[in-house]
Coordinates of C-alpha atoms in Angstrom, one line a residue:
X1 CA 6.2 8.2 6.0
X2 CA 8.7 5.4 5.2
X3 CA 9.6 5.7 9.2
X4 CA 5.9 4.8 10.1
X5 CA 5.2 2.4 7.5
X6 CA 8.4 0.5 9.1
X7 CA 7.5 1.0 12.5
X8 CA 4.1 0.0 11.7
X9 CA 5.1 -3.4 10.4
X10 CA 7.8 -3.9 13.2
X11 CA 4.9 -3.4 15.9
X12 CA 2.6 -5.7 14.1
X13 CA 5.2 -8.5 13.7
X14 CA 5.9 -7.9 17.2
X15 CA 2.5 -8.3 18.3
X16 CA 2.1 -11.7 15.9
X17 CA 5.3 -13.2 17.3
X18 CA 3.8 -12.6 21.0
X19 CA 0.3 -13.6 19.9
X20 CA -1.3 -10.2 20.6
X21 CA -2.1 -9.9 16.8
X22 CA -4.8 -12.5 17.1
X23 CA -6.4 -10.3 20.1
X24 CA -6.4 -7.2 17.9
X25 CA -9.8 -6.7 16.7
X26 CA -9.6 -2.7 15.3
X27 CA -6.3 -1.0 13.7
X28 CA -5.9 2.7 13.3
X29 CA -3.5 4.5 10.8
X30 CA -2.7 7.5 9.0
X31 CA 0.2 8.5 6.9
X32 CA 2.9 6.1 6.1
X33 CA 1.2 3.8 8.7
X34 CA -1.8 3.2 6.1
X35 CA 1.2 2.0 3.8
X36 CA 1.6 -1.2 5.4
X37 CA -1.7 -1.7 6.7
X38 CA -3.5 -0.7 3.2
X39 CA -0.9 -3.7 1.7
X40 CA -1.8 -6.3 4.2
X41 CA -4.9 -5.8 3.8
X42 CA -5.0 -5.9 0.1
X43 CA -2.8 -8.8 0.3
X44 CA -5.4 -10.6 2.5
X45 CA -8.5 -9.1 0.2
X46 CA -6.5 -11.2 -2.7
X47 CA -6.2 -14.2 -0.5
X48 CA -10.0 -14.5 0.4
X49 CA -10.8 -13.9 -3.3
X50 CA -8.8 -17.0 -3.8
X51 CA -10.6 -19.2 -1.8
X52 CA -8.4 -19.0 1.5
X53 CA -10.4 -19.8 4.1
X54 CA -7.8 -18.2 6.5
X55 CA -6.6 -14.5 4.6
X56 CA -4.7 -13.4 7.3
X57 CA -2.4 -16.6 8.1
X58 CA 1.4 -15.6 7.1
X59 CA 0.2 -12.3 5.9
X60 CA 2.5 -10.0 8.1
X61 CA 5.1 -12.3 7.5
X62 CA 4.6 -12.1 3.3
X63 CA 4.8 -8.5 3.7
X64 CA 7.7 -8.1 5.8
X65 CA 9.3 -9.8 2.7
X66 CA 7.9 -7.8 -0.4
X67 CA 8.3 -4.5 1.8
X68 CA 11.6 -5.2 2.7
X69 CA 12.8 -5.5 -0.9
X70 CA 10.7 -2.8 -2.1
X71 CA 12.1 0.0 0.8
X72 CA 15.5 -1.0 -0.4
X73 CA 15.0 0.7 -3.9
X74 CA 16.0 3.9 -4.5
X75 CA 13.1 6.1 -4.9
X76 CA 15.3 8.6 -7.3
X77 CA 15.5 5.5 -9.6
X78 CA 12.1 5.3 -10.6
X79 CA 11.6 7.0 -14.0
X80 CA 10.6 6.1 -17.3
X81 CA 7.6 6.8 -19.9
X82 CA 5.2 4.3 -18.1
X83 CA 5.5 5.7 -14.5
X84 CA 5.2 9.4 -16.2
X85 CA 2.3 8.2 -18.4
X86 CA 0.5 6.7 -14.8
X87 CA 1.7 10.1 -12.6
X88 CA 0.3 12.2 -15.3
X89 CA -3.0 10.2 -15.5
X90 CA -3.6 10.9 -12.1
X91 CA -2.6 14.3 -11.9
X92 CA -5.5 14.4 -14.4
X93 CA -7.9 13.1 -12.6
X94 CA -7.2 15.8 -9.6
X95 CA -8.0 18.5 -12.3
X96 CA -10.8 16.9 -13.6
X97 CA -12.3 16.6 -9.9
X98 CA -10.9 20.0 -9.1
X99 CA -8.8 19.0 -6.1
X100 CA -6.1 20.8 -5.0
X101 CA -2.4 19.5 -6.3
X102 CA 1.0 19.8 -4.5
X103 CA 4.2 18.2 -3.9
X104 CA 2.5 16.1 -1.7
X105 CA 1.0 14.2 -4.5
X106 CA 3.9 14.2 -6.4
X107 CA 5.7 12.7 -3.1
X108 CA 2.5 10.3 -3.0
X109 CA 3.1 9.2 -6.6
X110 CA 6.9 8.1 -6.3
X111 CA 6.2 6.4 -3.2
X112 CA 3.0 4.8 -4.7
X113 CA 5.6 3.7 -7.8
X114 CA 7.6 1.8 -5.4
X115 CA 5.4 0.3 -3.0
X116 CA 2.2 -0.4 -5.0
X117 CA 4.2 -2.2 -7.9
X118 CA 2.1 -5.3 -7.4
X119 CA -0.7 -3.4 -8.6
X120 CA 0.8 -2.8 -12.2
X121 CA -1.0 0.1 -14.0
X122 CA -3.6 0.5 -11.8
X123 CA -1.2 1.6 -8.7
X124 CA -2.3 5.0 -8.7
X125 CA -6.2 4.0 -7.9
X126 CA -5.7 2.0 -5.3
X127 CA -8.1 3.1 -2.3
X128 CA -8.2 2.2 1.3
X129 CA -12.1 1.2 0.6
X130 CA -11.0 -1.2 -1.8
X131 CA -10.4 -3.4 0.9
X132 CA -14.3 -3.2 2.4
X133 CA -14.7 -6.8 1.3
X134 CA -12.1 -8.0 4.0
X135 CA -12.6 -5.5 6.8
X136 CA -16.8 -6.9 6.5
X137 CA -16.0 -10.3 7.2

C-alpha cells in the first residue's frame, strides 16, 4: 500500500511538472493509490469549501510535503488510549453492520492513524464518497 501510494504521488508530481496533469480528466486507483488520491481530493474539497476558486492549485506539492512527513513516522510508534479508542470504535461499527473483520482491517486502522491525522478523531470515518462534492464540479 505504501509503495503504491508513493509511486502514485511520484507519477502525479511528474505529470504536473511536465504539464500533463492539466490535461487529465480521470484518475483510477486501488489500494494504496487511493491513500494518495483520497487525501489529495480531501484537501482540494476543503480548499473549495474555503472559497478557493482553484482548489487543485498547489495541491499536489502540498500533499507531497504532508505525506513525506507522515510516511517517515514509524507505524510501531502509534499507540495510546485515544488511538485504541478510535480503532475500537471502528471495529464495533464493523461488528454492528455484520461486516467481516480481519488483519487487513487492523493494518488499515494503523495506516489511517498515521496518514489521516489531519482528520482528528474522525480519521476512521473518512470515505472516498466524501469527495463527491469536488468530483461533481
